[in-house]
Backbone as CSV, one residue per row, in Angstrom:
resi,resn,N_x,N_y,N_z,CA_x,CA_y,CA_z,C_x,C_y,C_z
1,MET,0.836,-1.188,0.000,0.000,0.000,0.000,0.868,1.233,0.000
2,SER,1.015,1.828,-1.121,1.719,3.097,-1.189,0.996,4.092,-0.314
3,GLY,1.778,4.871,0.439,1.165,5.852,1.300,0.919,5.344,2.704
4,SER,1.013,4.050,2.923,0.856,3.529,4.276,2.029,2.659,4.685
5,GLY,2.985,2.522,3.804,4.205,1.838,4.174,4.146,0.332,4.072
6,THR,3.037,-0.229,3.607,2.962,-1.671,3.483,3.204,-2.084,2.061
7,THR,3.311,-3.377,1.863,3.667,-3.896,0.551,2.491,-4.632,-0.058
8,ALA,2.175,-4.328,-1.300,1.089,-5.008,-2.001,1.631,-6.280,-2.638
9,GLY,1.043,-6.690,-3.745,1.536,-7.874,-4.420,0.745,-9.094,-3.995
10,ASP,1.469,-10.190,-3.696,0.819,-11.458,-3.383,0.726,-11.723,-1.886
11,ASP,0.948,-10.726,-1.053,0.867,-10.889,0.389,-0.565,-11.275,0.767
12,PRO,-0.779,-12.472,1.340,-2.146,-12.904,1.665,-2.840,-11.974,2.662
13,LEU,-2.078,-11.427,3.616,-2.673,-10.517,4.583,-3.198,-9.270,3.891
14,GLN,-2.372,-8.692,2.995,-2.805,-7.480,2.308,-3.994,-7.752,1.389
15,THR,-4.019,-8.915,0.768,-5.158,-9.274,-0.073,-6.428,-9.365,0.761
16,ALA,-6.330,-9.973,1.949,-7.495,-10.084,2.827,-7.951,-8.710,3.318
17,VAL,-6.992,-7.869,3.671,-7.336,-6.507,4.113,-8.044,-5.751,2.997
18,TRP,-7.514,-5.868,1.781,-8.124,-5.159,0.656,-9.539,-5.658,0.370
19,ARG,-9.743,-6.971,0.423,-11.087,-7.518,0.182,-12.103,-6.899,1.143
20,LEU,-11.735,-6.822,2.406,-12.634,-6.266,3.402,-12.812,-4.765,3.213
21,ARG,-11.710,-4.059,3.050,-11.779,-2.606,2.895,-12.599,-2.202,1.688
22,SER,-12.417,-2.883,0.579,-13.085,-2.485,-0.658,-14.594,-2.665,-0.587
23,ARG,-15.062,-3.429,0.384,-16.496,-3.654,0.563,-17.040,-2.965,1.806
24,GLY,-16.264,-2.050,2.377,-16.739,-1.272,3.509,-16.635,-1.970,4.843
25,CYS,-15.776,-2.971,4.955,-15.615,-3.728,6.200,-14.327,-3.300,6.894
26,TRP,-14.254,-2.020,7.268,-13.009,-1.454,7.768,-12.617,-2.016,9.128
27,THR,-13.575,-2.242,10.028,-13.232,-2.735,11.361,-12.627,-4.125,11.289
28,ASP,-13.197,-4.984,10.455,-12.640,-6.327,10.293,-11.259,-6.275,9.643
29,ALA,-11.085,-5.385,8.671,-9.778,-5.242,8.029,-8.731,-4.785,9.042
30,ALA,-9.108,-3.817,9.873,-8.183,-3.326,10.896,-7.879,-4.411,11.921
31,ALA,-8.872,-5.255,12.235,-8.660,-6.324,13.217,-7.598,-7.316,12.750
32,LEU,-7.488,-7.517,11.442,-6.466,-8.421,10.917,-5.056,-7.919,11.220
33,LEU,-4.935,-6.618,11.462,-3.621,-6.008,11.676,-3.300,-5.782,13.149
34,THR,-4.258,-6.048,14.034,-4.098,-5.674,15.442,-2.890,-6.323,16.090
35,SER,-2.624,-7.579,15.776,-1.521,-8.281,16.442,-0.159,-7.711,16.080
36,ARG,-0.093,-6.935,14.999,1.190,-6.344,14.576,1.176,-4.823,14.697
37,ALA,0.278,-4.288,15.535,0.105,-2.840,15.613,1.288,-2.115,16.241
38,ALA,2.235,-2.856,16.803,3.441,-2.211,17.335,4.434,-1.877,16.241
39,GLU,4.227,-2.433,15.046,5.098,-2.114,13.914,4.617,-0.815,13.290
40,PRO,5.499,0.164,13.088,5.057,1.470,12.607,4.230,1.424,11.327
41,ALA,4.678,0.670,10.325,3.948,0.638,9.061,2.562,0.032,9.232
42,VAL,2.469,-1.014,10.037,1.180,-1.675,10.245,0.259,-0.792,11.086
43,ALA,0.812,-0.142,12.101,0.005,0.760,12.922,-0.582,1.889,12.083
44,LEU,0.211,2.402,11.152,-0.267,3.481,10.301,-1.341,2.987,9.338
45,GLU,-1.145,1.797,8.798,-2.152,1.232,7.905,-3.465,1.003,8.651
46,ARG,-3.359,0.479,9.860,-4.566,0.233,10.663,-5.298,1.539,10.965
47,ALA,-4.557,2.569,11.336,-5.183,3.868,11.591,-5.868,4.390,10.337
48,GLY,-5.202,4.225,9.199,-5.786,4.705,7.951,-7.104,4.032,7.620
49,LEU,-7.200,2.730,7.902,-8.454,2.011,7.666,-9.583,2.594,8.506
50,LEU,-9.290,2.891,9.759,-10.329,3.379,10.653,-10.680,4.838,10.376
51,VAL,-9.724,5.616,9.893,-10.037,6.978,9.460,-10.946,6.934,8.233
52,GLU,-10.656,6.029,7.316,-11.505,5.904,6.127,-12.924,5.491,6.525
53,ARG,-13.045,4.635,7.526,-14.377,4.278,8.014,-15.148,5.527,8.457
54,CYS,-14.478,6.433,9.157,-15.138,7.673,9.572,-15.640,8.448,8.363
55,LEU,-14.829,8.532,7.324,-15.195,9.299,6.138,-16.414,8.730,5.430
56,PHE,-16.540,7.415,5.424,-17.642,6.796,4.692,-18.894,6.606,5.545
57,THR,-18.728,6.472,6.867,-19.872,6.152,7.718,-20.213,7.245,8.715
58,CYS,-19.342,8.228,8.906,-19.496,9.253,9.944,-19.628,8.588,11.314
59,ASP,-18.860,7.548,11.528,-18.932,6.779,12.765,-17.533,6.239,13.062
60,GLY,-17.313,5.847,14.331,-16.050,5.228,14.697,-14.934,6.203,15.000
61,TRP,-15.286,7.428,15.406,-14.266,8.462,15.611,-13.304,8.111,16.740
62,ALA,-13.821,7.582,17.844,-12.946,7.262,18.987,-11.943,6.178,18.633
63,GLU,-12.404,5.143,17.906,-11.488,4.069,17.500,-10.403,4.591,16.570
64,ALA,-10.781,5.486,15.669,-9.793,6.060,14.755,-8.765,6.892,15.518
65,GLU,-9.237,7.672,16.483,-8.314,8.486,17.288,-7.338,7.594,18.051
66,ASP,-7.840,6.513,18.649,-6.962,5.611,19.394,-5.909,4.982,18.490
67,ALA,-6.343,4.519,17.316,-5.402,3.893,16.385,-4.373,4.900,15.889
68,LEU,-4.813,6.128,15.680,-3.894,7.155,15.197,-2.874,7.523,16.266
69,ARG,-3.303,7.598,17.521,-2.340,7.874,18.601,-1.293,6.773,18.684
70,THR,-1.718,5.535,18.480,-0.751,4.434,18.470,0.253,4.604,17.341
71,ALA,-0.234,4.923,16.150,0.653,5.109,14.999,1.637,6.243,15.248
72,GLU,1.167,7.324,15.866,2.049,8.453,16.166,3.093,8.065,17.209
73,ALA,2.692,7.232,18.180,3.613,6.859,19.253,4.721,5.932,18.782
74,VAL,4.417,5.037,17.838,5.428,4.060,17.417,6.246,4.534,16.216
75,ALA,5.879,5.665,15.607,6.637,6.171,14.453,8.080,6.433,14.855
76,GLY,9.030,5.965,14.029,10.427,6.045,14.421,11.298,6.963,13.592
77,ASP,10.786,7.452,12.464,11.586,8.355,11.646,10.660,9.372,10.994
78,ASP,11.248,10.310,10.242,10.445,11.388,9.662,9.426,10.864,8.662
79,GLU,9.777,9.829,7.917,8.831,9.258,6.959,7.600,8.722,7.683
80,GLU,7.808,7.999,8.767,6.690,7.439,9.521,5.920,8.537,10.249
81,ARG,6.638,9.508,10.802,5.949,10.615,11.468,5.160,11.445,10.454
82,GLY,5.714,11.604,9.261,4.994,12.333,8.219,3.735,11.606,7.784
83,GLY,3.825,10.286,7.678,2.643,9.505,7.330,1.560,9.621,8.389
84,ALA,1.960,9.587,9.661,0.992,9.727,10.745,0.371,11.122,10.748
85,ALA,1.178,12.142,10.472,0.642,13.502,10.406,-0.357,13.653,9.265
86,SER,-0.095,12.986,8.159,-1.026,13.023,7.032,-2.368,12.399,7.423
87,GLU,-2.332,11.268,8.150,-3.572,10.657,8.623,-4.274,11.546,9.642
88,ARG,-3.509,12.194,10.513,-4.091,13.121,11.473,-4.837,14.240,10.739
89,GLY,-4.211,14.759,9.689,-4.865,15.802,8.906,-6.124,15.310,8.235
90,ARG,-6.107,14.064,7.750,-7.290,13.515,7.094,-8.432,13.331,8.086
91,LEU,-8.119,12.874,9.301,-9.171,12.692,10.297,-9.785,14.037,10.691
92,ALA,-8.946,15.045,10.878,-9.461,16.368,11.222,-10.291,16.943,10.076
93,TYR,-9.847,16.733,8.844,-10.626,17.160,7.676,-11.981,16.475,7.651
94,ALA,-12.003,15.157,7.918,-13.252,14.405,7.876,-14.243,14.941,8.908
95,ALA,-13.764,15.196,10.130,-14.652,15.712,11.169,-15.225,17.069,10.777
96,THR,-14.404,17.889,10.142,-14.865,19.210,9.707,-15.849,19.097,8.564
97,ARG,-15.503,18.335,7.555,-16.310,18.226,6.341,-17.661,17.575,6.599
98,LEU,-17.706,16.620,7.516,-18.949,15.916,7.812,-19.754,16.594,8.916
99,GLY,-19.273,17.735,9.408,-20.032,18.515,10.371,-20.024,17.962,11.776
100,VAL,-19.050,17.098,12.092,-18.961,16.554,13.447,-18.382,17.586,14.399
101,ARG,-17.281,18.194,13.990,-16.639,19.247,14.780,-15.706,20.017,13.876
102,ASP,-15.606,21.314,14.082,-14.717,22.136,13.261,-13.272,21.923,13.704
103,ARG,-12.537,21.196,12.864,-11.120,20.950,13.130,-10.280,21.396,11.932
104,ALA,-10.743,22.444,11.268,-10.082,22.900,10.048,-8.638,23.316,10.313
105,ASP,-8.419,24.046,11.398,-7.051,24.490,11.700,-6.141,23.292,11.960
106,GLU,-6.673,22.297,12.651,-5.882,21.098,12.914,-5.558,20.363,11.617
107,ALA,-6.520,20.308,10.701,-6.288,19.636,9.418,-5.159,20.319,8.660
108,ARG,-5.235,21.644,8.570,-4.176,22.386,7.853,-2.821,22.197,8.523
109,SER,-2.800,22.291,9.854,-1.538,22.178,10.589,-0.922,20.796,10.414
110,ALA,-1.737,19.761,10.532,-1.209,18.397,10.432,-0.696,18.101,9.035
111,LEU,-1.433,18.533,8.010,-0.966,18.294,6.638,0.278,19.122,6.330
112,GLY,0.362,20.327,6.899,1.583,21.119,6.742,2.766,20.449,7.420
113,ARG,2.527,19.859,8.590,3.598,19.135,9.287,4.044,17.939,8.466
114,ALA,3.088,17.237,7.865,3.438,16.100,7.013,4.304,16.546,5.844
115,ALA,3.964,17.683,5.248,4.734,18.192,4.117,6.172,18.522,4.528
116,ALA,6.341,19.003,5.758,7.684,19.330,6.238,8.496,18.083,6.562
117,LEU,7.822,17.028,6.996,8.526,15.811,7.401,8.866,14.898,6.233
118,LEU,7.985,14.824,5.249,8.186,13.878,4.146,9.184,14.440,3.130
119,ALA,10.105,13.603,2.713,11.078,14.018,1.693,10.368,14.294,0.375
120,PRO,10.946,15.161,-0.470,10.308,15.448,-1.770,10.061,14.201,-2.606
121,THR,10.897,13.178,-2.414,10.747,11.949,-3.197,9.956,10.865,-2.461
122,SER,9.379,11.202,-1.327,8.640,10.214,-0.555,7.480,9.638,-1.365
123,PRO,7.266,8.329,-1.291,6.108,7.738,-1.984,4.780,8.202,-1.406
124,ARG,4.805,8.831,-0.235,3.572,9.339,0.368,3.208,10.737,-0.148
125,ARG,4.064,11.353,-0.926,3.806,12.719,-1.389,2.531,12.852,-2.226
126,PRO,2.289,11.975,-3.209,1.061,12.141,-4.003,-0.199,12.071,-3.151
127,LEU,-0.220,11.158,-2.185,-1.369,11.043,-1.298,-1.528,12.311,-0.462
128,LEU,-0.429,12.858,0.014,-0.477,14.105,0.776,-0.989,15.251,-0.095
129,ASP,-0.509,15.335,-1.327,-1.001,16.378,-2.233,-2.511,16.261,-2.429
130,PHE,-2.999,15.030,-2.564,-4.426,14.827,-2.741,-5.201,15.346,-1.531
131,ARG,-4.731,15.008,-0.342,-5.428,15.434,0.866,-5.378,16.945,1.045
132,ARG,-4.272,17.552,0.681,-4.205,19.010,0.746,-5.148,19.639,-0.275
133,GLY,-5.345,18.953,-1.390,-6.323,19.423,-2.353,-7.735,19.403,-1.798
134,LEU,-8.073,18.345,-1.056,-9.400,18.265,-0.435,-9.629,19.425,0.523
135,VAL,-8.617,19.733,1.329,-8.745,20.847,2.265,-8.894,22.165,1.500
136,ALA,-8.100,22.337,0.455,-8.193,23.568,-0.327,-9.567,23.722,-0.961
137,GLU,-10.119,22.624,-1.472,-11.404,22.705,-2.166,-12.579,22.845,-1.207
138,HIS,-12.615,22.013,-0.177,-13.822,21.898,0.630,-13.801,22.683,1.937
139,ILE,-12.630,23.104,2.375,-12.550,23.904,3.597,-12.138,25.334,3.282
140,ALA,-11.084,25.493,2.456,-10.617,26.838,2.110,-11.387,27.445,0.952
141,ASP,-12.213,26.660,0.271,-12.989,27.134,-0.875,-12.081,27.790,-1.914
142,SER,-11.010,27.076,-2.261,-10.035,27.578,-3.226,-9.858,26.549,-4.336
143,PRO,-10.766,26.546,-5.318,-10.697,25.512,-6.361,-9.420,25.556,-7.186
144,GLN,-8.833,26.735,-7.374,-7.593,26.819,-8.143,-6.458,26.096,-7.423
145,ALA,-6.326,26.364,-6.120,-5.292,25.676,-5.342,-5.574,24.179,-5.284
146,ALA,-6.860,23.840,-5.177,-7.226,22.426,-5.145,-6.859,21.742,-6.450
147,ARG,-7.182,22.368,-7.567,-6.852,21.772,-8.866,-5.352,21.525,-8.988
148,ALA,-4.541,22.510,-8.567,-3.091,22.352,-8.654,-2.615,21.183,-7.789
149,ALA,-3.186,21.051,-6.585,-2.792,19.948,-5.702,-3.227,18.602,-6.284
150,TYR,-4.445,18.548,-6.839,-4.918,17.302,-7.450,-4.059,16.924,-8.654
151,GLU,-3.649,17.908,-9.416,-2.821,17.607,-10.587,-1.462,17.062,-10.172
152,ARG,-0.882,17.609,-9.089,0.380,17.052,-8.583,0.164,15.615,-8.105
153,ALA,-0.930,15.386,-7.389,-1.237,14.039,-6.910,-1.466,13.087,-8.082
154,HIS,-2.144,13.577,-9.112,-2.425,12.756,-10.290,-1.128,12.336,-10.985
155,ALA,-0.223,13.295,-11.145,1.065,12.986,-11.777,1.851,11.989,-10.934
156,GLY,1.841,12.183,-9.610,2.563,11.267,-8.737,1.958,9.869,-8.738
157,ALA,0.627,9.799,-8.736,-0.029,8.492,-8.771,0.259,7.773,-10.084
158,SER,0.318,8.519,-11.174,0.652,7.918,-12.469,2.067,7.362,-12.443
159,ALA,3.002,8.148,-11.899,4.400,7.712,-11.840,4.557,6.476,-10.961
160,GLN,3.766,6.392,-9.892,3.861,5.258,-8.973,2.964,4.094,-9.384
161,GLU,2.205,4.283,-10.451,1.257,3.260,-10.916,0.317,2.853,-9.781
162,ASP,-0.324,3.868,-9.198,-1.251,3.695,-8.083,-2.676,3.921,-8.608
163,PRO,-3.373,2.877,-9.057,-4.666,3.078,-9.714,-5.758,3.589,-8.792
164,LEU,-5.719,3.243,-7.505,-6.773,3.732,-6.631,-6.653,5.236,-6.413
165,LEU,-5.448,5.699,-6.139,-5.264,7.148,-5.987,-5.602,7.866,-7.292
166,LEU,-5.263,7.262,-8.416,-5.643,7.859,-9.700,-7.157,7.995,-9.820
167,SER,-7.890,7.013,-9.322,-9.348,7.121,-9.397,-9.843,8.307,-8.584
168,PHE,-9.210,8.565,-7.440,-9.601,9.706,-6.629,-9.279,11.027,-7.321
169,THR,-8.074,11.114,-7.880,-7.701,12.372,-8.535,-8.548,12.615,-9.777
170,TRP,-8.851,11.556,-10.547,-9.751,11.716,-11.692,-11.102,12.270,-11.225
171,GLN,-11.622,11.724,-10.125,-12.949,12.155,-9.688,-12.948,13.608,-9.236
172,GLN,-11.954,13.991,-8.460,-11.936,15.366,-7.969,-11.701,16.371,-9.087
173,LEU,-10.801,16.047,-10.003,-10.581,16.934,-11.147,-11.829,17.016,-12.010
174,ALA,-12.549,15.896,-12.151,-13.792,15.905,-12.929,-14.836,16.773,-12.255
175,GLY,-14.919,16.708,-10.926,-15.884,17.531,-10.211,-15.627,19.017,-10.408
176,ILE,-14.357,19.410,-10.352,-14.025,20.818,-10.586,-14.365,21.206,-12.017
177,ALA,-14.022,20.336,-12.968,-14.327,20.623,-14.376,-15.828,20.807,-14.586
178,LEU,-16.634,19.958,-13.967,-18.084,20.051,-14.140,-18.615,21.359,-13.581
179,ARG,-18.139,21.754,-12.424,-18.605,23.013,-11.828,-18.165,24.217,-12.635
180,GLU,-17.116,24.056,-13.437,-16.667,25.151,-14.293,-17.235,25.055,-15.703
181,GLY,-18.156,24.132,-15.913,-18.824,24.012,-17.200,-18.077,23.224,-18.245
182,GLU,-17.008,22.536,-17.846,-16.222,21.736,-18.789,-16.774,20.306,-18.800
183,VAL,-17.925,20.140,-19.442,-18.671,18.883,-19.330,-17.912,17.709,-19.944
184,ALA,-17.276,17.910,-21.095,-16.564,16.811,-21.747,-15.404,16.320,-20.881
185,ALA,-14.655,17.267,-20.295,-13.545,16.887,-19.424,-14.059,16.173,-18.178
186,ALA,-15.176,16.656,-17.656,-15.760,16.025,-16.477,-16.212,14.601,-16.785
187,ARG,-16.876,14.434,-17.922,-17.351,13.093,-18.297,-16.170,12.127,-18.422
188,ASN,-15.104,12.572,-19.045,-13.927,11.723,-19.196,-13.330,11.366,-17.835
189,GLY,-13.248,12.345,-16.925,-12.675,12.083,-15.607,-13.496,11.104,-14.791
190,PHE,-14.814,11.301,-14.778,-15.671,10.383,-14.035,-15.647,8.982,-14.657
191,ALA,-15.594,8.915,-15.986,-15.549,7.609,-16.657,-14.249,6.874,-16.318
192,GLU,-13.135,7.608,-16.274,-11.864,6.987,-15.894,-11.896,6.525,-14.443
193,CYS,-12.461,7.341,-13.575,-12.600,6.967,-12.171,-13.410,5.677,-12.043
194,LEU,-14.535,5.612,-12.738,-15.396,4.429,-12.675,-14.678,3.201,-13.222
195,ARG,-13.975,3.372,-14.334,-13.260,2.240,-14.939,-12.233,1.671,-13.958
196,LEU,-11.461,2.533,-13.344,-10.422,2.067,-12.423,-11.030,1.359,-11.219
197,ARG,-12.106,1.903,-10.685,-12.707,1.291,-9.497,-13.347,-0.052,-9.816
198,GLU,-13.937,-0.159,-10.989,-14.500,-1.446,-11.385,-13.397,-2.475,-11.593
199,GLU,-12.285,-2.056,-12.189,-11.171,-2.975,-12.396,-10.576,-3.449,-11.063
200,LEU,-10.530,-2.549,-10.090,-9.967,-2.892,-8.783,-10.944,-3.653,-7.901
201,GLY,-12.227,-3.604,-8.225,-13.229,-4.169,-7.335,-13.445,-3.306,-6.105
202,TYR,-13.259,-1.981,-6.260,-13.412,-1.048,-5.134,-14.886,-0.653,-5.030
203,LEU,-15.683,-1.546,-4.455,-17.132,-1.390,-4.491,-17.619,-0.167,-3.743
204,ILE,-17.003,0.158,-2.602,-17.501,1.285,-1.827,-17.302,2.615,-2.543
205,GLY,-16.418,2.661,-3.533,-16.220,3.894,-4.289,-16.937,3.920,-5.619
206,THR,-17.629,2.833,-5.956,-18.237,2.745,-7.284,-19.514,3.570,-7.393
207,ALA,-20.351,3.552,-6.355,-21.596,4.330,-6.413,-21.332,5.830,-6.568
208,PRO,-20.390,6.427,-5.820,-20.101,7.844,-6.048,-19.592,8.129,-7.460
209,ALA,-18.803,7.204,-8.020,-18.314,7.403,-9.381,-19.467,7.355,-10.377
210,LEU,-20.399,6.438,-10.191,-21.583,6.363,-11.053,-22.414,7.637,-10.945
211,ALA,-22.592,8.123,-9.709,-23.380,9.341,-9.510,-22.719,10.539,-10.171
212,GLY,-21.390,10.622,-10.086,-20.689,11.718,-10.730,-20.835,11.670,-12.243
213,LEU,-20.702,10.477,-12.815,-20.849,10.341,-14.261,-22.266,10.681,-14.694
214,ALA,-23.249,10.335,-13.861,-24.641,10.651,-14.191,-24.854,12.149,-14.339
215,ASP,-24.114,12.953,-13.567,-24.265,14.404,-13.649,-23.801,14.967,-14.984
216,CYS,-23.045,14.164,-15.742,-22.509,14.628,-17.032,-23.349,14.128,-18.204
217,GLU,-24.351,13.311,-17.926,-25.108,12.671,-18.993,-26.530,13.205,-19.073
218,GLU,-27.139,13.033,-20.231,-28.555,13.354,-20.413,-29.391,12.126,-20.079
219,GLU,-30.684,12.341,-19.875,-31.600,11.214,-19.716,-31.756,10.497,-21.057
220,PRO,-31.966,9.186,-21.086,-32.186,8.309,-19.935,-30.920,7.752,-19.307
221,GLU,-29.743,8.047,-19.914,-28.502,7.473,-19.396,-28.226,7.923,-17.964
222,ALA,-28.506,9.190,-17.675,-28.282,9.684,-16.315,-29.116,8.898,-15.312
223,GLY,-30.366,8.620,-15.646,-31.227,7.858,-14.753,-30.745,6.435,-14.564
224,ARG,-30.241,5.834,-15.631,-29.729,4.469,-15.532,-28.527,4.410,-14.600
225,LEU,-27.623,5.382,-14.726,-26.430,5.406,-13.886,-26.799,5.622,-12.420
226,ARG,-27.756,6.516,-12.158,-28.159,6.750,-10.770,-28.865,5.529,-10.190
227,ALA,-29.629,4.834,-11.007,-30.286,3.615,-10.522,-29.252,2.570,-10.129
228,GLU,-28.190,2.424,-10.916,-27.126,1.480,-10.585,-26.397,1.917,-9.319
229,ALA,-26.190,3.244,-9.171,-25.563,3.748,-7.954,-26.426,3.432,-6.733
230,ARG,-27.745,3.598,-6.854,-28.648,3.281,-5.739,-28.587,1.792,-5.397
231,ARG,-28.497,0.941,-6.419,-28.435,-0.500,-6.177,-27.180,-0.858,-5.374
232,LEU,-26.051,-0.301,-5.774,-24.814,-0.573,-5.049,-24.861,-0.003,-3.639
233,PHE,-25.431,1.186,-3.497,-25.552,1.827,-2.198,-26.339,0.929,-1.240
234,ARG,-27.448,0.367,-1.714,-28.244,-0.537,-0.877,-27.481,-1.833,-0.595
235,LEU,-26.799,-2.356,-1.610,-26.037,-3.601,-1.461,-24.996,-3.493,-0.353
236,LEU,-24.386,-2.325,-0.228,-23.316,-2.107,0.744,-23.834,-1.564,2.059
237,GLY,-25.125,-1.656,2.298,-25.660,-1.281,3.598,-25.717,0.204,3.851
238,GLY,-25.853,1.013,2.795,-25.988,2.460,2.979,-24.675,3.195,3.121
239,VAL,-23.640,2.711,2.450,-22.319,3.351,2.471,-21.949,3.765,1.054
240,PRO,-21.435,4.983,0.883,-21.149,6.017,1.877,-22.416,6.762,2.314
241,VAL,-22.488,7.086,3.592,-23.716,7.660,4.142,-24.075,8.995,3.502
242,TRP,-23.070,9.766,3.087,-23.350,11.093,2.542,-23.936,11.052,1.142
243,LEU,-23.974,9.880,0.518,-24.534,9.781,-0.826,-26.027,9.456,-0.805
244,GLY,-26.528,8.970,0.331,-27.886,8.448,0.383,-28.965,9.446,0.025
245,SER,-28.928,10.633,0.629,-30.003,11.597,0.383,-30.003,12.067,-1.066
246,GLN,-28.830,12.186,-1.660,-28.748,12.624,-3.055,-29.325,11.566,-3.994
247,LEU,-29.018,10.305,-3.721,-29.514,9.248,-4.591,-31.019,9.055,-4.435
248,SER,-31.520,9.146,-3.201,-32.948,8.926,-2.990,-33.770,10.050,-3.586
249,ALA,-33.195,11.254,-3.596,-33.919,12.389,-4.158,-33.748,12.483,-5.660
250,GLY,-32.770,11.746,-6.200,-32.517,11.792,-7.635,-31.912,13.094,-8.099
251,VAL,-31.195,13.794,-7.182,-30.595,15.065,-7.536,-29.136,14.845,-7.886
252,PRO,-28.516,15.782,-8.607,-27.099,15.644,-8.941,-26.257,15.497,-7.684
253,ALA,-25.243,14.648,-7.759,-24.365,14.411,-6.613,-23.537,15.637,-6.307
254,GLN,-23.340,15.896,-5.018,-22.489,16.982,-4.568,-21.064,16.457,-4.415
255,PRO,-20.061,17.363,-4.297,-18.697,16.888,-4.103,-18.608,16.001,-2.870
256,SER,-17.983,14.848,-3.006,-17.926,13.913,-1.888,-16.880,14.356,-0.880
257,PRO,-17.118,14.060,0.418,-16.139,14.433,1.432,-14.815,13.737,1.253
258,VAL,-14.839,12.526,0.660,-13.627,11.737,0.567,-12.873,11.948,-0.712
259,GLY,-13.482,12.581,-1.628,-12.867,12.624,-2.932,-13.100,11.322,-3.635
260,THR,-13.884,10.479,-3.105,-14.039,9.203,-3.716,-15.056,9.129,-4.801
261,THR,-13.381,9.167,-2.250,-12.953,8.307,-1.454,-12.823,8.871,-1.172
262,ALA,-11.548,9.859,-1.204,-11.688,9.169,-0.557,-11.232,8.955,-0.485
263,PRO,-6.662,7.880,1.583,-6.637,7.087,1.619,-6.500,7.374,2.676
264,ASP,-9.124,3.829,5.364,-7.732,3.404,5.467,-7.393,2.670,6.615
265,ALA,-12.502,-2.270,10.195,-12.538,-2.969,9.171,-13.660,-3.609,9.597
266,THR,-14.906,-4.240,10.634,-16.018,-4.174,9.719,-17.297,-3.832,10.374
267,ALA,-17.480,-2.940,11.083,-18.817,-2.561,11.513,-19.473,-1.768,10.416
268,ALA,-20.711,-2.083,10.155,-21.466,-1.296,9.187,-21.915,-0.020,9.858
269,PRO,-22.367,0.979,9.071,-22.897,2.189,9.670,-24.026,1.839,10.641
270,THR,-24.217,2.703,11.613,-25.238,2.458,12.612,-26.587,2.197,11.958
271,GLY,-27.230,1.118,12.390,-28.561,0.826,11.874,-28.557,0.107,10.541
272,THR,-27.393,-0.318,10.061,-27.340,-1.037,8.798,-26.738,-2.411,9.021
273,THR,-26.732,-3.210,7.998,-26.157,-4.548,8.058,-24.870,-4.585,7.263
274,ALA,-23.832,-5.148,7.834,-22.551,-5.208,7.126,-22.691,-6.084,5.889
275,PRO,-22.134,-5.652,4.763,-22.224,-6.456,3.551,-21.333,-7.682,3.638
276,ASP,-21.644,-8.669,2.832,-20.782,-9.839,2.698,-19.471,-9.390,2.076
277,ALA,-18.368,-9.587,2.776,-17.087,-9.057,2.324,-16.532,-9.773,1.114
278,THR,-17.149,-10.871,0.723,-16.623,-11.591,-0.429,-17.559,-11.550,-1.619
279,ALA,-18.738,-10.992,-1.427,-19.734,-11.041,-2.498,-19.569,-9.885,-3.452
280,ALA,-19.600,-10.182,-4.748,-19.634,-9.130,-5.763,-21.078,-8.696,-5.943
281,PRO,-21.315,-7.506,-6.577,-22.678,-7.096,-6.862,-23.370,-8.141,-7.720
282,ALA,-24.675,-8.196,-7.584,-25.444,-9.170,-8.354,-25.159,-9.023,-9.837
283,GLY,-24.870,-10.167,-10.460,-24.652,-10.149,-11.906,-23.253,-9.775,-12.317
284,THR,-22.361,-9.566,-11.331,-20.987,-9.230,-11.678,-20.048,-10.199,-10.989
285,THR,-18.809,-10.175,-11.379,-17.783,-10.987,-10.744,-16.706,-10.068,-10.217
286,ALA,-16.406,-10.170,-8.946,-15.377,-9.308,-8.368,-14.018,-9.748,-8.846
287,PRO,-13.167,-8.811,-9.307,-11.830,-9.181,-9.718,-10.985,-9.559,-8.516
288,GLU,-9.952,-10.330,-8.746,-9.004,-10.635,-7.673,-8.331,-9.346,-7.266
289,PRO,-8.527,-8.904,-6.002,-8.045,-7.579,-5.639,-6.548,-7.538,-5.400
290,THR,-5.993,-6.388,-5.635,-4.638,-6.093,-5.190,-4.778,-5.180,-3.991
291,ALA,-3.694,-4.622,-3.494,-3.786,-3.737,-2.344,-3.279,-2.366,-2.707
292,PRO,-4.140,-1.523,-3.274,-3.693,-0.198,-3.685,-3.611,0.771,-2.518
293,ALA,-3.217,1.977,-2.835,-2.983,2.968,-1.790,-4.261,3.397,-1.102
294,ALA,-4.140,3.726,0.163,-5.276,4.245,0.916,-5.241,5.750,0.897
295,PRO,-6.248,6.373,0.308,-6.243,7.832,0.294,-6.621,8.408,1.633
């Protein structure tokens, strides 16, 4: 997992973590890592999973804080401390963006600290650029600065061959393009985001990608895409929670808090049922997952 210090490939543990994470089972995914939480890279990955759960469910804040404190405590060098600071910034951003508590200053400070700690060539840089873009767009209301940060993240994700982060940068750049009236560019960005997520089997990010693409299309295609997004949303037990009201009302999707996504294992949102972590959507076959970066 680029950005969390772990290794993808054929590692059975990482494959199991990815299967759970991609279907919204963050608590179970994090539980697989608990026995190795004293290792800095694993502690950071575990914290990232629980922070991502907060972003998608608006729940689990205390568990994420505890995991993040552990990651900060065991970090042994600037790279690890920078990674932990990046997660700290993401958690503070999530609390602010989802209206739990205003932690905007903490988000900016933590991401700035991460930028100071991480080397210019750090593999965590593209992920950090993406997160700084989210803060610029959704907290500072600075789309120009956000676009520049997303473009840096996009270039870095391309260089690192990180398809999940690329899906996030495509989606955020497409959202900015759509709001600026660049419909063709937006359609291409959302389509690329959807393609990458379908190839990865990243189910929890597929409904937002479908909803974004629907905003670029005319009827009846827009309605078909939103119907598919609603089907996936129900299949995954109402995750991400912030997409539900938009899909039920049939209105254009708003910018997602995660950028999804959105980089990070399995309680479902309150009042919902956790999805089967191995089941693909009806009528589809889930690809064999790899372990891409956690935004």
